[in-house]
Amino acid sequence: MTEFSDLLFCLILTISTYLLSLLLYQKWLKPWLNPLFTASTLLVVLLFLFQVPVDTYRDTSSLFSHLLQLAVVSLAVPLYKQWGLVKKNYKKIITGVLAGTTFGVLAVVVLAHFFHLQQQLLASLIPRSVTIPVALTISNELGGINSITILFVVISALMSVWIGPKLFIHLGIHSKSAKGLAMGTSAQMIGANHSLFWGEEEGAMGSVAMTISPLMLSLGLPLLTVFI
Amino acid sequence: MNWILQLFVIISFLLLGHGIVAFLSVPLPASVVGMILLFLFLLSGVIKIEWIEEISSFQLKHLTLLFIPPIATLFLSGFLEILNWSIILILLVSSISCLLGTAYTVEWYEKQKRRRPK
């Protein structure tokens, strides 16, 4: 069990790196100064410098995971505010999210066979686009490994929020719904959060996508077992 | 409504989500079930948006903070060794396929709709 003072130290360290990164971002507004990247990097460096053991930090991290659950519940609010928009566009939303999820899974399956990947790794890769708790459920069903699944989900979400906005600019994708839905489908909460920065419509589409893409993947689970 | 009460409403829905997941074995995380329930209560008017608006927008504004600890933990715990170039390539290609698959499908759908308005 971690001592309270250690926990408090990690807590303060985490919140101050976040506030500092937020300040930097608000000052210069450069996309590469996204607090998610700067704060994470800074935090890892600081934890390393202060020689904080991984287990001590993991206890702090679990405190935040409770708050994250509350934040997921709160996503009902933007969804409610944009409900008119969602109801009007439900066909578009379902088509888009279904297509994106299918393409994402197909890419994983095809490349995994190409590289002769172990089945366990393939099973951990398949749910990479959905929010962590659902990803774990699906990965377990398919015979994947928990810690590796979490790693894949986080890395692929980071890749998506890093590449996504650049891709949309270069390929001339301007539709607000397209951007929000794509980010929510590929990078779940992290993506939905990112699309919230763009605007209300993008944010609402992002949260809708992160809510229904795990539903779709769970429903498609019987189909997925064919690939394993 | 004050912040404590607002937070209390959100926490109740999370707990409700946990209860439902435990009893009905829904293949969804408790937090998502809680969110769907809260959404349905908002829609039916049982819960007023003003009751929870401040706390939820505060939480969502600082959502990034909550992602930082798990990412830092991952980087510290040394799982990164598993990320060889083929895995990275798969994650990258899959992310791009998913992003563009969604975005182009949505744009195609919007174009179709514009061509023949109902």
mmCIF file of C-alpha atoms in Angstrom:
data_model
loop_
_atom_site.group_PDB
_atom_site.id
_atom_site.type_symbol
_atom_site.label_atom_id
_atom_site.label_comp_id
_atom_site.label_asym_id
_atom_site.label_seq_id
_atom_site.Cartn_x
_atom_site.Cartn_y
_atom_site.Cartn_z
ATOM 1 C CA MET A 1 0.000 0.000 0.000
ATOM 2 C CA THR A 2 1.285 3.395 -0.971
ATOM 3 C CA GLU A 3 1.737 6.003 1.718
ATOM 4 C CA PHE A 4 -0.600 8.929 1.679
ATOM 5 C CA SER A 5 2.188 11.488 1.256
ATOM 6 C CA ASP A 6 3.473 9.669 -1.855
ATOM 7 C CA LEU A 7 -0.020 9.597 -3.269
ATOM 8 C CA LEU A 8 -0.489 13.298 -2.604
ATOM 9 C CA PHE A 9 2.872 14.056 -4.200
ATOM 10 C CA CYS A 10 1.953 12.138 -7.370
ATOM 11 C CA LEU A 11 -1.448 13.787 -7.421
ATOM 12 C CA ILE A 12 -0.003 17.290 -7.193
ATOM 13 C CA LEU A 13 2.695 16.436 -9.737
ATOM 14 C CA THR A 14 0.077 15.155 -12.214
ATOM 15 C CA ILE A 15 -2.282 18.102 -11.826
ATOM 16 C CA SER A 16 0.504 20.691 -12.042
ATOM 17 C CA THR A 17 2.007 19.149 -15.207
ATOM 18 C CA TYR A 18 -1.478 19.226 -16.704
ATOM 19 C CA LEU A 19 -2.098 22.864 -15.743
ATOM 20 C CA LEU A 20 1.319 23.875 -17.023
ATOM 21 C CA SER A 21 0.719 22.133 -20.365
ATOM 22 C CA LEU A 22 -2.711 23.705 -20.622
ATOM 23 C CA LEU A 23 -1.175 27.133 -20.032
ATOM 24 C CA LEU A 24 1.469 26.528 -22.717
ATOM 25 C CA TYR A 25 -1.215 25.402 -25.144
ATOM 26 C CA GLN A 26 -3.471 28.375 -24.457
ATOM 27 C CA LYS A 27 -0.526 30.741 -24.875
ATOM 28 C CA TRP A 28 0.687 29.521 -28.270
ATOM 29 C CA LEU A 29 -2.236 27.415 -29.564
ATOM 30 C CA LYS A 30 0.011 25.107 -31.576
ATOM 31 C CA PRO A 31 -1.509 21.699 -32.395
ATOM 32 C CA TRP A 32 1.696 19.901 -31.360
ATOM 33 C CA LEU A 33 1.379 21.479 -27.913
ATOM 34 C CA ASN A 34 -1.716 19.343 -27.293
ATOM 35 C CA PRO A 35 -1.751 18.966 -23.455
ATOM 36 C CA LEU A 36 -2.255 15.222 -23.838
ATOM 37 C CA PHE A 37 1.206 14.849 -25.378
ATOM 38 C CA THR A 38 3.123 17.566 -23.545
ATOM 39 C CA ALA A 39 1.728 16.705 -20.108
ATOM 40 C CA SER A 40 2.265 12.952 -20.547
ATOM 41 C CA THR A 41 5.844 13.441 -21.695
ATOM 42 C CA LEU A 42 6.616 15.944 -18.958
ATOM 43 C CA LEU A 43 5.054 13.686 -16.340
ATOM 44 C CA VAL A 44 7.057 10.637 -17.427
ATOM 45 C CA VAL A 45 10.268 12.706 -17.299
ATOM 46 C CA LEU A 46 9.426 14.104 -13.843
ATOM 47 C CA LEU A 47 8.425 10.723 -12.412
ATOM 48 C CA PHE A 48 11.708 9.373 -13.714
ATOM 49 C CA LEU A 49 13.713 12.267 -12.247
ATOM 50 C CA PHE A 50 12.019 11.969 -8.835
ATOM 51 C CA GLN A 51 12.489 8.181 -9.078
ATOM 52 C CA VAL A 52 8.854 7.426 -8.289
ATOM 53 C CA PRO A 53 8.285 3.638 -8.391
ATOM 54 C CA VAL A 54 5.784 2.465 -11.023
ATOM 55 C CA ASP A 55 3.560 0.846 -8.385
ATOM 56 C CA THR A 56 3.301 4.076 -6.406
ATOM 57 C CA TYR A 57 2.225 5.936 -9.482
ATOM 58 C CA ARG A 58 -0.196 3.189 -10.474
ATOM 59 C CA ASP A 59 -2.157 3.838 -7.245
ATOM 60 C CA THR A 60 -2.500 7.500 -8.182
ATOM 61 C CA SER A 61 -3.539 6.488 -11.657
ATOM 62 C CA SER A 62 -6.370 4.338 -10.302
ATOM 63 C CA LEU A 63 -7.733 7.389 -8.460
ATOM 64 C CA PHE A 64 -8.017 9.145 -11.792
ATOM 65 C CA SER A 65 -9.679 6.142 -13.415
ATOM 66 C CA HIS A 66 -12.643 6.581 -11.043
ATOM 67 C CA LEU A 67 -12.944 10.182 -12.156
ATOM 68 C CA LEU A 68 -12.769 9.033 -15.765
ATOM 69 C CA GLN A 69 -15.799 6.801 -15.206
ATOM 70 C CA LEU A 70 -17.708 9.812 -13.884
ATOM 71 C CA ALA A 71 -16.650 11.800 -16.929
ATOM 72 C CA VAL A 72 -18.021 9.091 -19.220
ATOM 73 C CA VAL A 73 -21.404 9.434 -17.480
ATOM 74 C CA SER A 74 -21.182 13.199 -18.044
ATOM 75 C CA LEU A 75 -20.887 12.652 -21.789
ATOM 76 C CA ALA A 76 -24.669 12.231 -21.686
ATOM 77 C CA VAL A 77 -24.925 16.032 -21.483
ATOM 78 C CA PRO A 78 -23.369 16.947 -24.876
ATOM 79 C CA LEU A 79 -25.241 14.006 -26.367
ATOM 80 C CA TYR A 80 -28.521 15.355 -24.962
ATOM 81 C CA LYS A 81 -27.823 18.893 -26.132
ATOM 82 C CA GLN A 82 -27.168 17.655 -29.667
ATOM 83 C CA TRP A 83 -29.893 15.029 -29.705
ATOM 84 C CA GLY A 84 -31.905 16.793 -32.422
ATOM 85 C CA LEU A 85 -28.879 16.677 -34.681
ATOM 86 C CA VAL A 86 -28.209 13.037 -33.887
ATOM 87 C CA LYS A 87 -31.809 11.962 -34.436
ATOM 88 C CA LYS A 88 -31.884 13.715 -37.796
ATOM 89 C CA ASN A 89 -28.662 12.003 -38.856
ATOM 90 C CA TYR A 90 -28.919 8.557 -37.325
ATOM 91 C CA LYS A 91 -28.557 6.738 -40.651
ATOM 92 C CA LYS A 92 -25.436 8.664 -41.512
ATOM 93 C CA ILE A 93 -23.973 8.011 -38.068
ATOM 94 C CA ILE A 94 -24.626 4.271 -38.126
ATOM 95 C CA THR A 95 -23.312 3.891 -41.696
ATOM 96 C CA GLY A 96 -20.157 5.879 -40.946
ATOM 97 C CA VAL A 97 -19.281 4.206 -37.663
ATOM 98 C CA LEU A 98 -20.001 0.741 -39.041
ATOM 99 C CA ALA A 99 -17.820 1.376 -42.106
ATOM 100 C CA GLY A 100 -14.948 2.793 -40.043
ATOM 101 C CA THR A 101 -15.013 -0.022 -37.490
ATOM 102 C CA THR A 102 -15.127 -2.638 -40.261
ATOM 103 C CA PHE A 103 -12.213 -1.087 -42.173
ATOM 104 C CA GLY A 104 -10.179 -0.802 -38.967
ATOM 105 C CA VAL A 105 -10.725 -4.450 -38.017
ATOM 106 C CA LEU A 106 -10.112 -5.678 -41.580
ATOM 107 C CA ALA A 107 -6.803 -3.806 -41.709
ATOM 108 C CA VAL A 108 -5.738 -5.487 -38.463
ATOM 109 C CA VAL A 109 -6.766 -8.971 -39.614
ATOM 110 C CA VAL A 110 -5.182 -8.735 -43.070
ATOM 111 C CA LEU A 111 -1.883 -7.302 -41.814
ATOM 112 C CA ALA A 112 -1.725 -9.709 -38.867
ATOM 113 C CA HIS A 113 -1.966 -12.641 -41.282
ATOM 114 C CA PHE A 114 0.616 -11.028 -43.520
ATOM 115 C CA PHE A 115 3.081 -10.714 -40.619
ATOM 116 C CA HIS A 116 2.143 -14.157 -39.198
ATOM 117 C CA LEU A 117 1.272 -12.613 -35.857
ATOM 118 C CA GLN A 118 0.486 -14.785 -32.823
ATOM 119 C CA GLN A 119 -3.220 -15.311 -32.208
ATOM 120 C CA GLN A 120 -3.012 -13.703 -28.773
ATOM 121 C CA LEU A 121 -1.612 -10.540 -30.292
ATOM 122 C CA LEU A 122 -4.253 -10.483 -33.013
ATOM 123 C CA ALA A 123 -6.976 -10.869 -30.381
ATOM 124 C CA SER A 124 -5.501 -7.963 -28.433
ATOM 125 C CA LEU A 125 -5.265 -5.836 -31.568
ATOM 126 C CA ILE A 126 -8.820 -6.271 -32.853
ATOM 127 C CA PRO A 127 -10.588 -4.105 -30.230
ATOM 128 C CA ARG A 128 -7.958 -1.337 -30.481
ATOM 129 C CA SER A 129 -10.491 1.324 -31.501
ATOM 130 C CA VAL A 130 -13.017 0.986 -28.651
ATOM 131 C CA THR A 131 -12.977 2.350 -25.115
ATOM 132 C CA ILE A 132 -10.752 0.364 -22.709
ATOM 133 C CA PRO A 133 -13.396 -1.447 -20.594
ATOM 134 C CA VAL A 134 -15.172 -2.779 -23.696
ATOM 135 C CA ALA A 135 -11.858 -3.508 -25.421
ATOM 136 C CA LEU A 136 -10.901 -5.703 -22.455
ATOM 137 C CA THR A 137 -14.189 -7.594 -22.571
ATOM 138 C CA ILE A 138 -13.828 -8.256 -26.310
ATOM 139 C CA SER A 139 -10.143 -9.115 -26.092
ATOM 140 C CA ASN A 140 -10.888 -11.652 -23.323
ATOM 141 C CA GLU A 141 -13.596 -13.274 -25.443
ATOM 142 C CA LEU A 142 -11.142 -13.639 -28.320
ATOM 143 C CA GLY A 143 -8.273 -14.823 -26.115
ATOM 144 C CA GLY A 144 -6.170 -11.658 -25.928
ATOM 145 C CA ILE A 145 -3.959 -10.309 -23.128
ATOM 146 C CA ASN A 146 -5.256 -7.495 -20.877
ATOM 147 C CA SER A 147 -2.215 -5.271 -20.419
ATOM 148 C CA ILE A 148 -1.287 -5.501 -24.097
ATOM 149 C CA THR A 149 -4.854 -4.658 -25.149
ATOM 150 C CA ILE A 150 -4.755 -1.487 -23.036
ATOM 151 C CA LEU A 151 -1.411 -0.570 -24.572
ATOM 152 C CA PHE A 152 -2.770 -1.041 -28.113
ATOM 153 C CA VAL A 153 -5.925 0.981 -27.386
ATOM 154 C CA VAL A 154 -3.948 3.908 -25.967
ATOM 155 C CA ILE A 155 -1.226 3.899 -28.644
ATOM 156 C CA SER A 156 -3.732 3.711 -31.478
ATOM 157 C CA ALA A 157 -5.848 6.489 -29.948
ATOM 158 C CA LEU A 158 -2.753 8.671 -29.667
ATOM 159 C CA MET A 159 -1.865 7.889 -33.286
ATOM 160 C CA SER A 160 -5.404 8.739 -34.386
ATOM 161 C CA VAL A 161 -5.559 12.141 -32.701
ATOM 162 C CA TRP A 162 -2.084 12.887 -33.984
ATOM 163 C CA ILE A 163 -2.652 11.869 -37.623
ATOM 164 C CA GLY A 164 -6.414 12.399 -37.924
ATOM 165 C CA PRO A 165 -6.528 16.213 -37.982
ATOM 166 C CA LYS A 166 -3.564 16.330 -40.421
ATOM 167 C CA LEU A 167 -5.226 13.791 -42.742
ATOM 168 C CA PHE A 168 -8.480 15.750 -42.760
ATOM 169 C CA ILE A 169 -6.694 18.959 -43.756
ATOM 170 C CA HIS A 170 -4.548 17.353 -46.479
ATOM 171 C CA LEU A 171 -7.383 15.292 -47.966
ATOM 172 C CA GLY A 172 -9.867 18.145 -47.805
ATOM 173 C CA ILE A 173 -12.350 16.518 -45.464
ATOM 174 C CA HIS A 174 -14.367 19.444 -44.128
ATOM 175 C CA SER A 175 -17.654 17.884 -43.036
ATOM 176 C CA LYS A 176 -18.082 18.434 -39.293
ATOM 177 C CA SER A 177 -19.918 15.152 -38.868
ATOM 178 C CA ALA A 178 -17.276 13.229 -40.813
ATOM 179 C CA LYS A 179 -14.469 14.591 -38.638
ATOM 180 C CA GLY A 180 -16.244 14.061 -35.321
ATOM 181 C CA LEU A 181 -17.469 10.581 -36.173
ATOM 182 C CA ALA A 182 -14.065 9.492 -37.478
ATOM 183 C CA MET A 183 -12.288 10.662 -34.331
ATOM 184 C CA GLY A 184 -14.819 9.028 -32.015
ATOM 185 C CA THR A 185 -14.786 5.765 -33.969
ATOM 186 C CA SER A 186 -11.017 5.455 -34.155
ATOM 187 C CA ALA A 187 -9.882 7.024 -30.879
ATOM 188 C CA GLN A 188 -12.913 6.564 -28.547
ATOM 189 C CA MET A 189 -12.843 8.979 -25.579
ATOM 190 C CA ILE A 190 -9.559 10.606 -26.510
ATOM 191 C CA GLY A 191 -10.931 11.242 -29.991
ATOM 192 C CA ALA A 192 -14.306 12.456 -28.733
ATOM 193 C CA ASN A 193 -12.493 14.832 -26.406
ATOM 194 C CA HIS A 194 -10.374 16.088 -29.288
ATOM 195 C CA SER A 195 -13.384 16.701 -31.518
ATOM 196 C CA LEU A 196 -14.992 18.671 -28.689
ATOM 197 C CA PHE A 197 -12.221 21.263 -29.272
ATOM 198 C CA TRP A 198 -13.393 21.696 -32.864
ATOM 199 C CA GLY A 199 -16.956 22.563 -31.940
ATOM 200 C CA GLU A 200 -20.309 21.417 -30.589
ATOM 201 C CA GLU A 201 -21.380 19.404 -33.633
ATOM 202 C CA GLU A 202 -18.019 17.644 -33.971
ATOM 203 C CA GLY A 203 -17.985 16.957 -30.238
ATOM 204 C CA ALA A 204 -21.484 15.506 -30.216
ATOM 205 C CA MET A 205 -20.675 13.287 -33.208
ATOM 206 C CA GLY A 206 -17.476 12.192 -31.463
ATOM 207 C CA SER A 207 -19.331 11.163 -28.308
ATOM 208 C CA VAL A 208 -22.019 9.384 -30.305
ATOM 209 C CA ALA A 209 -19.355 7.471 -32.213
ATOM 210 C CA MET A 210 -17.488 6.449 -29.070
ATOM 211 C CA THR A 211 -20.774 5.202 -27.588
ATOM 212 C CA ILE A 212 -22.035 3.150 -30.507
ATOM 213 C CA SER A 213 -18.757 1.776 -31.913
ATOM 214 C CA PRO A 214 -18.208 -0.501 -28.874
ATOM 215 C CA LEU A 215 -21.854 -1.583 -29.188
ATOM 216 C CA MET A 216 -21.280 -2.547 -32.813
ATOM 217 C CA LEU A 217 -18.026 -4.357 -32.117
ATOM 218 C CA SER A 218 -19.623 -6.295 -29.247
ATOM 219 C CA LEU A 219 -22.539 -7.279 -31.468
ATOM 220 C CA GLY A 220 -20.124 -8.322 -34.218
ATOM 221 C CA LEU A 221 -18.127 -10.487 -31.822
ATOM 222 C CA PRO A 222 -19.524 -13.810 -33.136
ATOM 223 C CA LEU A 223 -18.339 -12.806 -36.625
ATOM 224 C CA LEU A 224 -14.907 -11.846 -35.326
ATOM 225 C CA THR A 225 -14.203 -15.262 -33.845
ATOM 226 C CA VAL A 226 -14.003 -16.567 -37.427
ATOM 227 C CA PHE A 227 -10.746 -14.648 -37.937
ATOM 228 C CA ILE A 228 -8.992 -15.950 -34.837
ATOM 229 C CA MET B 1 -27.917 23.446 -7.849
ATOM 230 C CA ASN B 2 -24.628 23.395 -6.022
ATOM 231 C CA TRP B 3 -21.637 21.356 -7.097
ATOM 232 C CA ILE B 4 -21.909 18.667 -4.445
ATOM 233 C CA LEU B 5 -25.486 17.838 -5.450
ATOM 234 C CA GLN B 6 -24.585 17.907 -9.134
ATOM 235 C CA LEU B 7 -21.732 15.495 -8.502
ATOM 236 C CA PHE B 8 -24.064 13.334 -6.437
ATOM 237 C CA VAL B 9 -26.427 12.943 -9.415
ATOM 238 C CA ILE B 10 -23.561 11.859 -11.681
ATOM 239 C CA ILE B 11 -22.208 9.419 -9.077
ATOM 240 C CA SER B 12 -25.680 7.896 -8.614
ATOM 241 C CA PHE B 13 -25.909 7.159 -12.309
ATOM 242 C CA LEU B 14 -22.457 5.564 -12.324
ATOM 243 C CA LEU B 15 -23.488 3.331 -9.400
ATOM 244 C CA LEU B 16 -26.732 2.488 -11.170
ATOM 245 C CA GLY B 17 -24.657 1.501 -14.209
ATOM 246 C CA HIS B 18 -22.499 -0.756 -12.012
ATOM 247 C CA GLY B 19 -25.607 -2.375 -10.558
ATOM 248 C CA ILE B 20 -27.148 -3.063 -13.952
ATOM 249 C CA VAL B 21 -23.928 -4.471 -15.401
ATOM 250 C CA ALA B 22 -23.533 -6.767 -12.375
ATOM 251 C CA PHE B 23 -27.084 -8.108 -12.474
ATOM 252 C CA LEU B 24 -27.898 -8.260 -16.167
ATOM 253 C CA SER B 25 -24.394 -9.025 -17.518
ATOM 254 C CA VAL B 26 -24.628 -6.398 -20.256
ATOM 255 C CA PRO B 27 -21.527 -6.496 -22.513
ATOM 256 C CA LEU B 28 -20.837 -2.801 -21.829
ATOM 257 C CA PRO B 29 -18.786 -0.956 -19.221
ATOM 258 C CA ALA B 30 -20.742 0.391 -16.225
ATOM 259 C CA SER B 31 -19.833 3.980 -17.093
ATOM 260 C CA VAL B 32 -21.337 3.709 -20.581
ATOM 261 C CA VAL B 33 -24.505 2.133 -19.154
ATOM 262 C CA GLY B 34 -24.662 5.003 -16.630
ATOM 263 C CA MET B 35 -24.270 7.494 -19.443
ATOM 264 C CA ILE B 36 -27.047 5.905 -21.517
ATOM 265 C CA LEU B 37 -29.341 5.907 -18.464
ATOM 266 C CA LEU B 38 -28.576 9.535 -17.625
ATOM 267 C CA PHE B 39 -29.226 10.397 -21.259
ATOM 268 C CA LEU B 40 -32.610 8.632 -21.194
ATOM 269 C CA PHE B 41 -33.551 10.411 -17.946
ATOM 270 C CA LEU B 42 -32.609 13.757 -19.488
ATOM 271 C CA LEU B 43 -34.625 12.939 -22.580
ATOM 272 C CA SER B 44 -37.702 11.967 -20.596
ATOM 273 C CA GLY B 45 -37.395 15.136 -18.523
ATOM 274 C CA VAL B 46 -37.086 13.380 -15.144
ATOM 275 C CA ILE B 47 -33.645 14.976 -14.754
ATOM 276 C CA LYS B 48 -33.289 18.598 -15.813
ATOM 277 C CA ILE B 49 -30.172 19.577 -17.736
ATOM 278 C CA GLU B 50 -29.601 22.543 -15.385
ATOM 279 C CA TRP B 51 -29.115 20.111 -12.494
ATOM 280 C CA ILE B 52 -25.896 18.712 -13.892
ATOM 281 C CA GLU B 53 -24.764 21.120 -16.570
ATOM 282 C CA GLU B 54 -22.020 22.919 -14.616
ATOM 283 C CA ILE B 55 -20.322 19.843 -13.205
ATOM 284 C CA SER B 56 -20.442 17.921 -16.466
ATOM 285 C CA SER B 57 -19.017 20.736 -18.555
ATOM 286 C CA PHE B 58 -16.261 21.215 -15.964
ATOM 287 C CA GLN B 59 -15.431 17.508 -16.141
ATOM 288 C CA LEU B 60 -15.415 17.404 -19.919
ATOM 289 C CA LYS B 61 -13.329 20.567 -20.163
ATOM 290 C CA HIS B 62 -10.599 18.867 -18.165
ATOM 291 C CA LEU B 63 -11.033 15.376 -19.562
ATOM 292 C CA THR B 64 -7.468 15.422 -20.899
ATOM 293 C CA LEU B 65 -6.130 15.417 -17.317
ATOM 294 C CA LEU B 66 -7.722 12.022 -16.749
ATOM 295 C CA PHE B 67 -5.955 10.419 -19.714
ATOM 296 C CA ILE B 68 -2.499 11.510 -18.612
ATOM 297 C CA PRO B 69 -1.979 9.138 -15.630
ATOM 298 C CA PRO B 70 -2.798 5.903 -17.522
ATOM 299 C CA ILE B 71 -0.567 6.945 -20.429
ATOM 300 C CA ALA B 72 2.306 7.774 -18.060
ATOM 301 C CA THR B 73 1.827 4.440 -16.255
ATOM 302 C CA LEU B 74 2.011 2.571 -19.563
ATOM 303 C CA PHE B 75 5.235 4.290 -20.503
ATOM 304 C CA LEU B 76 6.758 3.589 -17.081
ATOM 305 C CA SER B 77 5.773 -0.058 -16.830
ATOM 306 C CA GLY B 78 7.935 -1.254 -19.715
ATOM 307 C CA PHE B 79 5.271 -2.893 -21.847
ATOM 308 C CA LEU B 80 6.517 -0.813 -24.712
ATOM 309 C CA GLU B 81 9.010 -3.565 -25.629
ATOM 310 C CA ILE B 82 6.177 -5.397 -27.359
ATOM 311 C CA LEU B 83 5.823 -2.560 -29.867
ATOM 312 C CA ASN B 84 7.988 -3.824 -32.711
ATOM 313 C CA TRP B 85 7.714 -2.279 -36.142
ATOM 314 C CA SER B 86 5.097 -4.701 -37.461
ATOM 315 C CA ILE B 87 2.762 -3.938 -34.526
ATOM 316 C CA ILE B 88 3.298 -0.205 -34.967
ATOM 317 C CA LEU B 89 2.576 -0.527 -38.681
ATOM 318 C CA ILE B 90 -0.611 -2.492 -37.989
ATOM 319 C CA LEU B 91 -1.835 0.081 -35.438
ATOM 320 C CA LEU B 92 -1.009 2.912 -37.813
ATOM 321 C CA VAL B 93 -2.659 1.390 -40.900
ATOM 322 C CA SER B 94 -5.666 0.316 -38.894
ATOM 323 C CA SER B 95 -6.095 3.795 -37.373
ATOM 324 C CA ILE B 96 -5.860 5.418 -40.803
ATOM 325 C CA SER B 97 -8.306 2.893 -42.333
ATOM 326 C CA CYS B 98 -10.746 3.495 -39.516
ATOM 327 C CA LEU B 99 -10.474 7.298 -39.666
ATOM 328 C CA LEU B 100 -10.751 7.519 -43.440
ATOM 329 C CA GLY B 101 -13.287 4.709 -43.664
ATOM 330 C CA THR B 102 -15.586 6.663 -41.381
ATOM 331 C CA ALA B 103 -14.868 10.125 -42.803
ATOM 332 C CA TYR B 104 -15.227 9.187 -46.484
ATOM 333 C CA THR B 105 -18.351 7.102 -45.866
ATOM 334 C CA VAL B 106 -19.949 10.037 -44.042
ATOM 335 C CA GLU B 107 -18.950 12.502 -46.785
ATOM 336 C CA TRP B 108 -20.230 10.112 -49.460
ATOM 337 C CA TYR B 109 -23.496 9.770 -47.559
ATOM 338 C CA GLU B 110 -23.860 13.530 -47.234
ATOM 339 C CA LYS B 111 -23.216 13.961 -50.981
ATOM 340 C CA GLN B 112 -25.858 11.339 -51.837
ATOM 341 C CA LYS B 113 -28.337 13.094 -49.591
ATOM 342 C CA ARG B 114 -27.673 16.479 -51.165
ATOM 343 C CA ARG B 115 -28.164 15.053 -54.667
ATOM 344 C CA ARG B 116 -31.660 13.806 -53.936
ATOM 345 C CA PRO B 117 -33.216 15.746 -51.112
ATOM 346 C CA LYS B 118 -36.283 14.097 -49.663
#
